[in-house]
C-alpha atoms as an extended CHARMM CRD file, in Angstrom:
* protein
*
       133  EXT
         1         1  MET       CA            143.0450000000       92.6930000000       99.1970000000  PROA      1               0.0000000000
         2         2  LEU       CA            145.9750000000       90.0650000000       99.6940000000  PROA      2               0.0000000000
         3         3  ALA       CA            145.2500000000       88.0020000000       96.8630000000  PROA      3               0.0000000000
         4         4  PHE       CA            146.0220000000       91.2680000000       94.6400000000  PROA      4               0.0000000000
         5         5  PHE       CA            148.9280000000       92.5810000000       95.9060000000  PROA      5               0.0000000000
         6         6  ARG       CA            150.2650000000       88.9270000000       95.5010000000  PROA      6               0.0000000000
         7         7  GLY       CA            149.1050000000       88.7890000000       91.6860000000  PROA      7               0.0000000000
         8         8  ASP       CA            146.1780000000       86.1620000000       92.3820000000  PROA      8               0.0000000000
         9         9  LEU       CA            143.8460000000       88.4260000000       91.7390000000  PROA      9               0.0000000000
        10        10  THR       CA            143.6510000000       90.7150000000       88.6250000000  PROA      10              0.0000000000
        11        11  ALA       CA            141.8930000000       94.3670000000       88.9220000000  PROA      11              0.0000000000
        12        12  ASP       CA            138.4030000000       92.9770000000       87.2390000000  PROA      12              0.0000000000
        13        13  GLY       CA            138.3200000000       90.5900000000       89.3080000000  PROA      13              0.0000000000
        14        14  LEU       CA            138.7240000000       92.3370000000       92.3590000000  PROA      14              0.0000000000
        15        15  LEU       CA            136.3270000000       95.0220000000       90.9130000000  PROA      15              0.0000000000
        16        16  GLN       CA            134.0010000000       91.8500000000       91.0640000000  PROA      16              0.0000000000
        17        17  TYR       CA            134.4450000000       91.2180000000       94.2850000000  PROA      17              0.0000000000
        18        18  ILE       CA            134.0080000000       95.0610000000       95.1910000000  PROA      18              0.0000000000
        19        19  ASP       CA            130.3190000000       95.0870000000       93.3440000000  PROA      19              0.0000000000
        20        20  ARG       CA            129.4620000000       92.0530000000       95.1090000000  PROA      20              0.0000000000
        21        21  LEU       CA            129.8690000000       93.6570000000       98.4890000000  PROA      21              0.0000000000
        22        22  PRO       CA            126.5790000000       94.0210000000      100.4150000000  PROA      22              0.0000000000
        23        23  ALA       CA            124.9340000000       97.6340000000      100.2330000000  PROA      23              0.0000000000
        24        24  HSD       CA            125.0070000000       97.8080000000      103.9270000000  PROA      24              0.0000000000
        25        25  GLY       CA            128.7290000000       96.7990000000      105.0090000000  PROA      25              0.0000000000
        26        26  HSD       CA            131.4880000000       99.2470000000      106.1110000000  PROA      26              0.0000000000
        27        27  PHE       CA            132.9100000000       99.7370000000      102.6540000000  PROA      27              0.0000000000
        28        28  MET       CA            129.4590000000      100.9780000000      100.7290000000  PROA      28              0.0000000000
        29        29  ALA       CA            129.3780000000      103.1070000000      104.1650000000  PROA      29              0.0000000000
        30        30  GLU       CA            132.6430000000      104.5300000000      103.6490000000  PROA      30              0.0000000000
        31        31  VAL       CA            131.8560000000      105.1650000000      100.0710000000  PROA      31              0.0000000000
        32        32  ALA       CA            128.8780000000      107.2610000000      100.4550000000  PROA      32              0.0000000000
        33        33  GLN       CA            130.7540000000      109.6810000000      103.1240000000  PROA      33              0.0000000000
        34        34  ASP       CA            133.8240000000      110.0210000000      100.8740000000  PROA      34              0.0000000000
        35        35  ASP       CA            134.0830000000      113.6210000000      100.3680000000  PROA      35              0.0000000000
        36        36  ASP       CA            136.1650000000      113.7690000000       97.5900000000  PROA      36              0.0000000000
        37        37  LEU       CA            134.5290000000      110.9040000000       95.3380000000  PROA      37              0.0000000000
        38        38  ALA       CA            131.0830000000      113.0680000000       95.7670000000  PROA      38              0.0000000000
        39        39  ALA       CA            132.9150000000      116.4400000000       94.6330000000  PROA      39              0.0000000000
        40        40  ASP       CA            134.2070000000      114.1100000000       91.8610000000  PROA      40              0.0000000000
        41        41  LEU       CA            130.4780000000      112.9620000000       90.8450000000  PROA      41              0.0000000000
        42        42  LEU       CA            129.2360000000      116.6150000000       91.0390000000  PROA      42              0.0000000000
        43        43  ALA       CA            131.6810000000      118.1040000000       88.9840000000  PROA      43              0.0000000000
        44        44  ASN       CA            131.6620000000      115.3970000000       85.9570000000  PROA      44              0.0000000000
        45        45  GLY       CA            128.0540000000      115.2190000000       86.4040000000  PROA      45              0.0000000000
        46        46  ASP       CA            128.1260000000      111.4770000000       87.1670000000  PROA      46              0.0000000000
        47        47  LEU       CA            125.2620000000      111.0890000000       89.4600000000  PROA      47              0.0000000000
        48        48  PRO       CA            124.0990000000      107.5200000000       89.8610000000  PROA      48              0.0000000000
        49        49  GLU       CA            120.4630000000      107.0410000000       89.7630000000  PROA      49              0.0000000000
        50        50  PRO       CA            119.2610000000      104.9940000000       92.8770000000  PROA      50              0.0000000000
        51        51  GLY       CA            118.1140000000      101.5580000000       91.5440000000  PROA      51              0.0000000000
        52        52  PRO       CA            116.3360000000       98.6940000000       93.1380000000  PROA      52              0.0000000000
        53        53  PRO       CA            118.0540000000       96.6680000000       95.8440000000  PROA      53              0.0000000000
        54        54  PRO       CA            120.0250000000       93.7730000000       95.0360000000  PROA      54              0.0000000000
        55        55  LEU       CA            118.2900000000       90.5830000000       95.2160000000  PROA      55              0.0000000000
        56        56  THR       CA            121.2090000000       89.2110000000       97.3840000000  PROA      56              0.0000000000
        57        57  ASP       CA            119.9440000000       92.0260000000      100.1030000000  PROA      57              0.0000000000
        58        58  PHE       CA            116.3700000000       91.8110000000       99.8810000000  PROA      58              0.0000000000
        59        59  SER       CA            115.7780000000       88.7080000000      102.1550000000  PROA      59              0.0000000000
        60        60  PRO       CA            112.5780000000       87.3480000000      103.1970000000  PROA      60              0.0000000000
        61        61  GLU       CA            112.4100000000       89.8120000000      106.2780000000  PROA      61              0.0000000000
        62        62  VAL       CA            113.1070000000       92.9580000000      104.0860000000  PROA      62              0.0000000000
        63        63  ARG       CA            110.4130000000       91.8680000000      101.7330000000  PROA      63              0.0000000000
        64        64  VAL       CA            107.8610000000       91.8750000000      104.6340000000  PROA      64              0.0000000000
        65        65  MET       CA            108.9750000000       95.0820000000      105.7060000000  PROA      65              0.0000000000
        66        66  ALA       CA            108.5530000000       96.6200000000      102.5330000000  PROA      66              0.0000000000
        67        67  ASP       CA            105.5160000000       95.2510000000      102.1540000000  PROA      67              0.0000000000
        68        68  ILE       CA            104.3590000000       96.7120000000      105.7920000000  PROA      68              0.0000000000
        69        69  ALA       CA            105.6820000000      100.1520000000      104.5700000000  PROA      69              0.0000000000
        70        70  ASP       CA            103.3090000000      100.2110000000      101.3580000000  PROA      70              0.0000000000
        71        71  ARG       CA            100.5650000000       99.0820000000      103.3200000000  PROA      71              0.0000000000
        72        72  LEU       CA            101.1070000000      101.6900000000      105.8410000000  PROA      72              0.0000000000
        73        73  ALA       CA            101.4030000000      104.3710000000      103.1040000000  PROA      73              0.0000000000
        74        74  GLN       CA             98.0190000000      103.4070000000      101.6740000000  PROA      74              0.0000000000
        75        75  VAL       CA             96.6340000000      103.6030000000      105.4780000000  PROA      75              0.0000000000
        76        76  VAL       CA             97.8540000000      107.1150000000      105.9540000000  PROA      76              0.0000000000
        77        77  GLN       CA             96.4630000000      108.4030000000      102.3270000000  PROA      77              0.0000000000
        78        78  ALA       CA             93.1100000000      106.7010000000      103.1420000000  PROA      78              0.0000000000
        79        79  ILE       CA             92.9820000000      108.3780000000      106.2750000000  PROA      79              0.0000000000
        80        80  GLY       CA             93.8660000000      111.9270000000      104.5490000000  PROA      80              0.0000000000
        81        81  ALA       CA             91.7690000000      111.6280000000      101.7100000000  PROA      81              0.0000000000
        82        82  ALA       CA             88.6190000000      110.4180000000      104.1980000000  PROA      82              0.0000000000
        83        83  ALA       CA             89.7700000000      113.5220000000      106.5850000000  PROA      83              0.0000000000
        84        84  GLY       CA             89.4250000000      115.6640000000      102.7900000000  PROA      84              0.0000000000
        85        85  ALA       CA             92.8170000000      116.7460000000      102.6820000000  PROA      85              0.0000000000
        86        86  SER       CA             94.9510000000      116.2090000000       99.3780000000  PROA      86              0.0000000000
        87        87  TRP       CA             97.7190000000      113.6430000000      100.5470000000  PROA      87              0.0000000000
        88        88  PRO       CA            100.7340000000      113.1580000000       98.2420000000  PROA      88              0.0000000000
        89        89  VAL       CA            100.9600000000      109.1290000000       97.0220000000  PROA      89              0.0000000000
        90        90  THR       CA            103.7830000000      107.7520000000       98.3420000000  PROA      90              0.0000000000
        91        91  PRO       CA            105.7450000000      105.4200000000       95.6810000000  PROA      91              0.0000000000
        92        92  PRO       CA            106.4050000000      101.8640000000       96.9410000000  PROA      92              0.0000000000
        93        93  TYR       CA            109.0600000000      100.5870000000       98.5070000000  PROA      93              0.0000000000
        94        94  PRO       CA            111.6590000000       99.8340000000       95.9850000000  PROA      94              0.0000000000
        95        95  ARG       CA            111.9000000000       95.8910000000       94.9460000000  PROA      95              0.0000000000
        96        96  PRO       CA            114.6940000000       93.9240000000       93.0600000000  PROA      96              0.0000000000
        97        97  LYS       CA            114.2830000000       93.3590000000       89.3490000000  PROA      97              0.0000000000
        98        98  THR       CA            114.7850000000       89.7290000000       88.2740000000  PROA      98              0.0000000000
        99        99  ALA       CA            114.7580000000       88.3200000000       84.2880000000  PROA      99              0.0000000000
       100       100  LEU       CA            111.2710000000       87.3090000000       84.9510000000  PROA      100             0.0000000000
       101       101  ASP       CA            110.3110000000       91.0000000000       85.7620000000  PROA      101             0.0000000000
       102       102  ARG       CA            112.5900000000       92.6560000000       82.6900000000  PROA      102             0.0000000000
       103       103  ALA       CA            110.3320000000       89.4200000000       80.2230000000  PROA      103             0.0000000000
       104       104  LYS       CA            106.7540000000       90.4870000000       81.8040000000  PROA      104             0.0000000000
       105       105  ALA       CA            108.0950000000       94.2320000000       80.7820000000  PROA      105             0.0000000000
       106       106  ASN       CA            109.3270000000       93.3130000000       77.7320000000  PROA      106             0.0000000000
       107       107  ARG       CA            106.3860000000       91.2050000000       76.8200000000  PROA      107             0.0000000000
       108       108  SER       CA            104.0480000000       93.8340000000       77.9120000000  PROA      108             0.0000000000
       109       109  ARG       CA            106.0480000000       96.6060000000       75.4260000000  PROA      109             0.0000000000
       110       110  GLN       CA            105.6990000000       94.0540000000       72.5060000000  PROA      110             0.0000000000
       111       111  ARG       CA            101.8750000000       93.6480000000       72.8240000000  PROA      111             0.0000000000
       112       112  HSD       CA            101.7220000000       97.7340000000       73.3260000000  PROA      112             0.0000000000
       113       113  GLN       CA            103.5970000000       97.9620000000       70.2340000000  PROA      113             0.0000000000
       114       114  ARG       CA            101.8590000000       95.6610000000       67.9300000000  PROA      114             0.0000000000
       115       115  LEU       CA             98.3630000000       96.9410000000       69.1750000000  PROA      115             0.0000000000
       116       116  MET       CA             99.9660000000      100.4980000000       68.2760000000  PROA      116             0.0000000000
       117       117  ASP       CA            100.6380000000       99.3420000000       65.0360000000  PROA      117             0.0000000000
       118       118  PHE       CA             97.4200000000       97.7100000000       64.2400000000  PROA      118             0.0000000000
       119       119  ILE       CA             95.7800000000      101.1170000000       65.1950000000  PROA      119             0.0000000000
       120       120  ASN       CA             97.8310000000      103.1610000000       63.0760000000  PROA      120             0.0000000000
       121       121  GLN       CA             97.2610000000      100.7780000000       60.1530000000  PROA      121             0.0000000000
       122       122  ARG       CA             93.5730000000      101.3990000000       60.5670000000  PROA      122             0.0000000000
       123       123  ARG       CA             93.6500000000      104.6430000000       60.9310000000  PROA      123             0.0000000000
       124       124  LYS       CA             96.0980000000      104.9210000000       57.5050000000  PROA      124             0.0000000000
       125       125  LYS       CA             93.5520000000      103.1620000000       55.3660000000  PROA      125             0.0000000000
       126       126  ILE       CA             90.4020000000      105.0830000000       56.9810000000  PROA      126             0.0000000000
       127       127  ARG       CA             92.1310000000      108.0520000000       55.7520000000  PROA      127             0.0000000000
       128       128  ALA       CA             92.7010000000      107.0980000000       52.6850000000  PROA      128             0.0000000000
       129       129  ARG       CA             89.6340000000      106.1680000000       52.4420000000  PROA      129             0.0000000000
       130       130  ARG       CA             88.5210000000      109.3450000000       53.2150000000  PROA      130             0.0000000000
       131       131  ARG       CA             90.3940000000      111.1600000000       50.4620000000  PROA      131             0.0000000000
       132       132  ALA       CA             88.9510000000      108.6700000000       47.6940000000  PROA      132             0.0000000000
       133       133  GLU       CA             85.1830000000      109.7570000000       48.5550000000  PROA      133             0.0000000000
């Protein structure tokens, strides 16, 4: 903060610094407890969507705990199903999204779109043949 007030750090630089603070730190805890900010967000309808955790906060220990939480949810689901109960499915613990994850999802969407284009072209040809008959 001193660098900002001395003029050594721009406002954009300060905001980038703040954005890089850990999600489990004191600053984010204070932001989460800010009643005025919460009221403003509700008034403006700017409610942030909870996203995946940042990769910097997803340590090997957190990854293992996330895997354990997911497996435990599966065990609870199986026990409930074995007892004949309809147990709600627990969504998996959120994982960080990397560039590789985005590339895989994009490739999958492109494959799906090519398949749908092929199917739609075939449907048009079949409909045209039926009309001609």
